[in-house]
Tab-separated table of C-alpha atoms in Angstrom:
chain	number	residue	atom	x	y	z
D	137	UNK	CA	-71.237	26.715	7.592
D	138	UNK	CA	-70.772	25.094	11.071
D	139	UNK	CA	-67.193	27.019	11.446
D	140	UNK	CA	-66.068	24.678	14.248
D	141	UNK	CA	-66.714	21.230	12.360
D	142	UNK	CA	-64.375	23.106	9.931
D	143	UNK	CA	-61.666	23.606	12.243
D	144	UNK	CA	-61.972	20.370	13.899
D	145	UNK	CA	-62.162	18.959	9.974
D	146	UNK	CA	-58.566	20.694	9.251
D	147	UNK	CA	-57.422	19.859	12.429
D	148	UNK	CA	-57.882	15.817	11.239
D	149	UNK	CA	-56.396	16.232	7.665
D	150	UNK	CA	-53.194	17.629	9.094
D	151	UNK	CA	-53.158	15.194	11.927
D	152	UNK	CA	-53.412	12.328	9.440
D	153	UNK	CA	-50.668	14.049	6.488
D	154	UNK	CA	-48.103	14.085	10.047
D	155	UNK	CA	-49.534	10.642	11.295
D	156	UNK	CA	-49.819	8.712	8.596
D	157	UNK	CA	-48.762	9.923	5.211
D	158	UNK	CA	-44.883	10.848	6.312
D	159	UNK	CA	-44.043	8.124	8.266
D	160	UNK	CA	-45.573	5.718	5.229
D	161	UNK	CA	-43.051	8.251	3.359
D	162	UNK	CA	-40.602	7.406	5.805
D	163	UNK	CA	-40.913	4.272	5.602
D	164	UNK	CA	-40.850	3.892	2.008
D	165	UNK	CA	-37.670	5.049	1.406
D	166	UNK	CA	-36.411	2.040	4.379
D	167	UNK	CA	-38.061	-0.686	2.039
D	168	UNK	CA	-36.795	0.888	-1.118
D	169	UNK	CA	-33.460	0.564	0.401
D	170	UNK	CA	-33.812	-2.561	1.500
D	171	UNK	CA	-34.745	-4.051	-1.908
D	172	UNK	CA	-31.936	-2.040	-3.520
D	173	UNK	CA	-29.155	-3.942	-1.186
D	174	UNK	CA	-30.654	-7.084	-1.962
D	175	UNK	CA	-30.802	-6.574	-5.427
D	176	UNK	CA	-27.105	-5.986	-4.732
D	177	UNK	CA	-26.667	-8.906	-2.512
D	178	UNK	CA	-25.763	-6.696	0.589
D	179	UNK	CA	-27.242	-5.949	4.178
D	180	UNK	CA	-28.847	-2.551	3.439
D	181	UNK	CA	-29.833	-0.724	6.672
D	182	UNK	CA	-29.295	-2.683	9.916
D	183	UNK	CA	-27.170	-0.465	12.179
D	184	UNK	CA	-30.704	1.672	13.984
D	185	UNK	CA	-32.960	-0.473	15.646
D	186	UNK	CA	-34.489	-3.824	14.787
D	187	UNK	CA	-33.703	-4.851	11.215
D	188	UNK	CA	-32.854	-1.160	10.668
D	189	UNK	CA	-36.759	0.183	10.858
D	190	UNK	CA	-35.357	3.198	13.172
D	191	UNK	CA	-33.229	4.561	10.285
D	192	UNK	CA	-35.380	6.987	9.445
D	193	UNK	CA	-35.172	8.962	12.482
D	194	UNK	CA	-31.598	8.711	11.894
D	195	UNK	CA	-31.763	10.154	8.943
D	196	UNK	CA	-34.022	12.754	10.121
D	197	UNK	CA	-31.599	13.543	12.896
D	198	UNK	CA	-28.769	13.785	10.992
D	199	UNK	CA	-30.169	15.513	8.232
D	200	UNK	CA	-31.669	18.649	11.201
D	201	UNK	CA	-27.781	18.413	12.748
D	202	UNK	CA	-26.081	18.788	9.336
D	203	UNK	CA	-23.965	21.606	9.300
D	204	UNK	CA	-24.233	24.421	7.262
D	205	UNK	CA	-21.380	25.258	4.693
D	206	UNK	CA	-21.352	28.495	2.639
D	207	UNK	CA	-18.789	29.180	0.708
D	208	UNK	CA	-16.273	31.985	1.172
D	209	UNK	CA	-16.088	33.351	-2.399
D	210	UNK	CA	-20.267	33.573	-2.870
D	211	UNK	CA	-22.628	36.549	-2.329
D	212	UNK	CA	-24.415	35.030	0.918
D	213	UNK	CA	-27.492	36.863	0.735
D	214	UNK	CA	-27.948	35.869	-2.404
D	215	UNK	CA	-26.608	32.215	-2.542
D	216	UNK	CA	-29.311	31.275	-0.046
D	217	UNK	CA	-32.429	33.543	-1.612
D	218	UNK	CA	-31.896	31.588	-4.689
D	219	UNK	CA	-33.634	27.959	-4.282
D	220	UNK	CA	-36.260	30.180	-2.257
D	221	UNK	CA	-36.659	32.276	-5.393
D	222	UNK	CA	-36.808	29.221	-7.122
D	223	UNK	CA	-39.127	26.649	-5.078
D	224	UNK	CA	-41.635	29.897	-4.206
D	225	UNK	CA	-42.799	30.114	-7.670
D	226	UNK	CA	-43.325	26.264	-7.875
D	227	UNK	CA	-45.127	26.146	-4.629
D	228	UNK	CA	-47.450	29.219	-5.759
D	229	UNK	CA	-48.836	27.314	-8.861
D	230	UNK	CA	-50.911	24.860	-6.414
D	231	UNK	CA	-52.728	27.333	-5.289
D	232	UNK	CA	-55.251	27.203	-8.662
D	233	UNK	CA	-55.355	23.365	-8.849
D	234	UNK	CA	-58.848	21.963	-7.261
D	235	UNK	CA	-57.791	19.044	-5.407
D	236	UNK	CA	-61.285	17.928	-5.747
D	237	UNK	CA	-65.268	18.863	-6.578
D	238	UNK	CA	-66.845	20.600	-2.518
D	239	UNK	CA	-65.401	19.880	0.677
D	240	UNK	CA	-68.587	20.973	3.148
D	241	UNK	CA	-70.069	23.102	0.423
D	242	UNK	CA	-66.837	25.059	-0.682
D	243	UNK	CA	-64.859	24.391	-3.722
D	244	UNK	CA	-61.528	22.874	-3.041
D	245	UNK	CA	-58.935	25.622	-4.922
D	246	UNK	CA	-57.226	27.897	-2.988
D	247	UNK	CA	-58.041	30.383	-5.743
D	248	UNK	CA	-60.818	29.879	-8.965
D	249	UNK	CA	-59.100	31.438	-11.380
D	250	UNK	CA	-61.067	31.993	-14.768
D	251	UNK	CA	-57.176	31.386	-16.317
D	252	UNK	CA	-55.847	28.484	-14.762
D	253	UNK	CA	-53.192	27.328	-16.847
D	254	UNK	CA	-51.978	30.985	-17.952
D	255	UNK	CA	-51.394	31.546	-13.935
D	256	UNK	CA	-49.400	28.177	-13.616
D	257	UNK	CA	-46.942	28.997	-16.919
D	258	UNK	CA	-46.571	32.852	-15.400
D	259	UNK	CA	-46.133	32.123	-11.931
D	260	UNK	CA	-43.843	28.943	-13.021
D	261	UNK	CA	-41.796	30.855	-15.347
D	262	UNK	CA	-40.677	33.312	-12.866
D	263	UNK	CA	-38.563	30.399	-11.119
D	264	UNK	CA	-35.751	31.098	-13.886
D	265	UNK	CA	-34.774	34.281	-11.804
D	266	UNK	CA	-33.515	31.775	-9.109
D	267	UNK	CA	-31.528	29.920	-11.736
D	268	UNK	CA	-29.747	33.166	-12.720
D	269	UNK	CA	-29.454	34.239	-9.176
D	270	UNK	CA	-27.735	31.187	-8.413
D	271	UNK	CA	-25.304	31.042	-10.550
D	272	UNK	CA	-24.421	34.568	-9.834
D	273	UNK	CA	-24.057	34.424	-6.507
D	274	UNK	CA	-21.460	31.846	-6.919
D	275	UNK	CA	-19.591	34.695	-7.869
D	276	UNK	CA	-17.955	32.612	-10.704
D	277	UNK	CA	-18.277	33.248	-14.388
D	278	UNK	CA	-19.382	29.252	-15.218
D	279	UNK	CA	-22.109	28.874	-13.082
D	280	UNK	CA	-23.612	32.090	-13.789
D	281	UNK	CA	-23.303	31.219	-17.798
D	282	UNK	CA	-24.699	27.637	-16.856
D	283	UNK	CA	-27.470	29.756	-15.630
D	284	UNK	CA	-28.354	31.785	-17.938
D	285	UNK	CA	-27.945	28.595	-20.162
D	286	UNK	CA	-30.802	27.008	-18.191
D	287	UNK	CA	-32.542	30.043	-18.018
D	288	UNK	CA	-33.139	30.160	-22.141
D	289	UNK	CA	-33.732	26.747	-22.386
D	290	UNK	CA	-36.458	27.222	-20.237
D	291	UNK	CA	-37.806	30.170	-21.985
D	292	UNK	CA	-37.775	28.565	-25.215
D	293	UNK	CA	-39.883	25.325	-23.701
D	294	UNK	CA	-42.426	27.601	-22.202
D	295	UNK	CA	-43.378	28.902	-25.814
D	296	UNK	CA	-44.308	25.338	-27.058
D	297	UNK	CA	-46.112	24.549	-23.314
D	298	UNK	CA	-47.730	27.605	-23.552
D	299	UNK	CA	-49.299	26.873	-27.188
D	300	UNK	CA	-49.940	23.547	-25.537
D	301	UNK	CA	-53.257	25.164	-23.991
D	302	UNK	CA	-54.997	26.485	-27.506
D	303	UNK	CA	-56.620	22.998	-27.825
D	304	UNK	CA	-57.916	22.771	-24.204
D	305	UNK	CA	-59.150	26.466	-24.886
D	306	UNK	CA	-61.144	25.128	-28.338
D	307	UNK	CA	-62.282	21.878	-26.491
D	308	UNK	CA	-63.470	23.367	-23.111
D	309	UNK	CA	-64.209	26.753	-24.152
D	310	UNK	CA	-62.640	27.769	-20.366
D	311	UNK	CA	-59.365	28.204	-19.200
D	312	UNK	CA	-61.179	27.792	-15.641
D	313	UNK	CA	-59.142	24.157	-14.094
D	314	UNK	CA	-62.469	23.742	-12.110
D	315	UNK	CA	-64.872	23.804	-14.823
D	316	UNK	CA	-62.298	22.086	-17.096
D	317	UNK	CA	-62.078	19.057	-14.229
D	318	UNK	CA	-66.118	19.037	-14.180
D	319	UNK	CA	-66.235	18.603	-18.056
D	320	UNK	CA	-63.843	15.437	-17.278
D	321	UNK	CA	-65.525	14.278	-14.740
């Protein structure tokens, strides 16, 4: 594989995700709010540039220059380690989904996993540790007990999602999401 044609390959993806995909995100959000106000017979965004099209960057600017608030009464280290401890786990279970068949000869999953789906629920389920974490640091006794409310709600789902995969299993014979997406296909 022509290593270079890879690089310069990647290099083009990312260039169009930050060129084109999040300003069309940007963007997006400007029309939706623009069809909101005059669903509710009001202006909508007008202050930032023409017609309000630079309110985006506003928002992005404001959003970057926000300042940050922690409370007095919460364990810091903690209160900010939990939506990391929470969003890390989510993030992770991408990494055995195959966004599609061969990209220059190499199969597009960050890791071919022969079981898929069991990954996702385990990686996935450790995100409830950030949900207790969270409501501990708070260092108050409701939002811990809302946690660990959440936290065995969740539990209790993952049984029923997790039986949820015996009929791919009998179908597709695999648990493999690459082979399962080429029996689709």
């Amino acid at each position: 594989m022509d290593w270079a044609f890879l690089a310069i390959s990647t290099v083009k993806i990312i260039g169009f995700v930050f060129l084109v995909i999040l300003p069309m995100v940007a963007y997006s959000v400007w029309a939706e709010r623009r069809v909101s106000a005059a669903i509710q017979d009001r202006v909508g965004p007008n202050r930032v540039g023409w017609a309000g099209l630079l309110q985006p960057m506003a928002d992005g600017l404001k959003f970057i220059l926000k300042e940050d608030f922690t409370p007095e009464h919460v364990r810091k280290g903690y209160y900010w380690m939990a939506p990391a401890l929470t969003m890390i786990p989510s993030l992770l279970t991408c990494a055995v989904l195959p966004f599609g068949s061969r990209l220059f000869g190499e199969k597009m999953v960050i890791a071919d996993l022969d079981v898929g789906p069991l990954f996702i629920f385990a990686i996935a389920s450790l995100s409830v540790y950030g949900i207790v974490l969270a409501g501990w640091a708070s260092n108050s006794k409701y939002p811990f007990l809302g946690g660990v409310r959440s936290t065995s709600q969740m539990i209790s789902y993952e049984i029923s999602l997790g039986l949820s995969i015996v009929p791919l299993l009998m179908i597709f014979g695999t648990l493999n999401l690459g082979e399962i997406v080429q029996y689709q296909a």
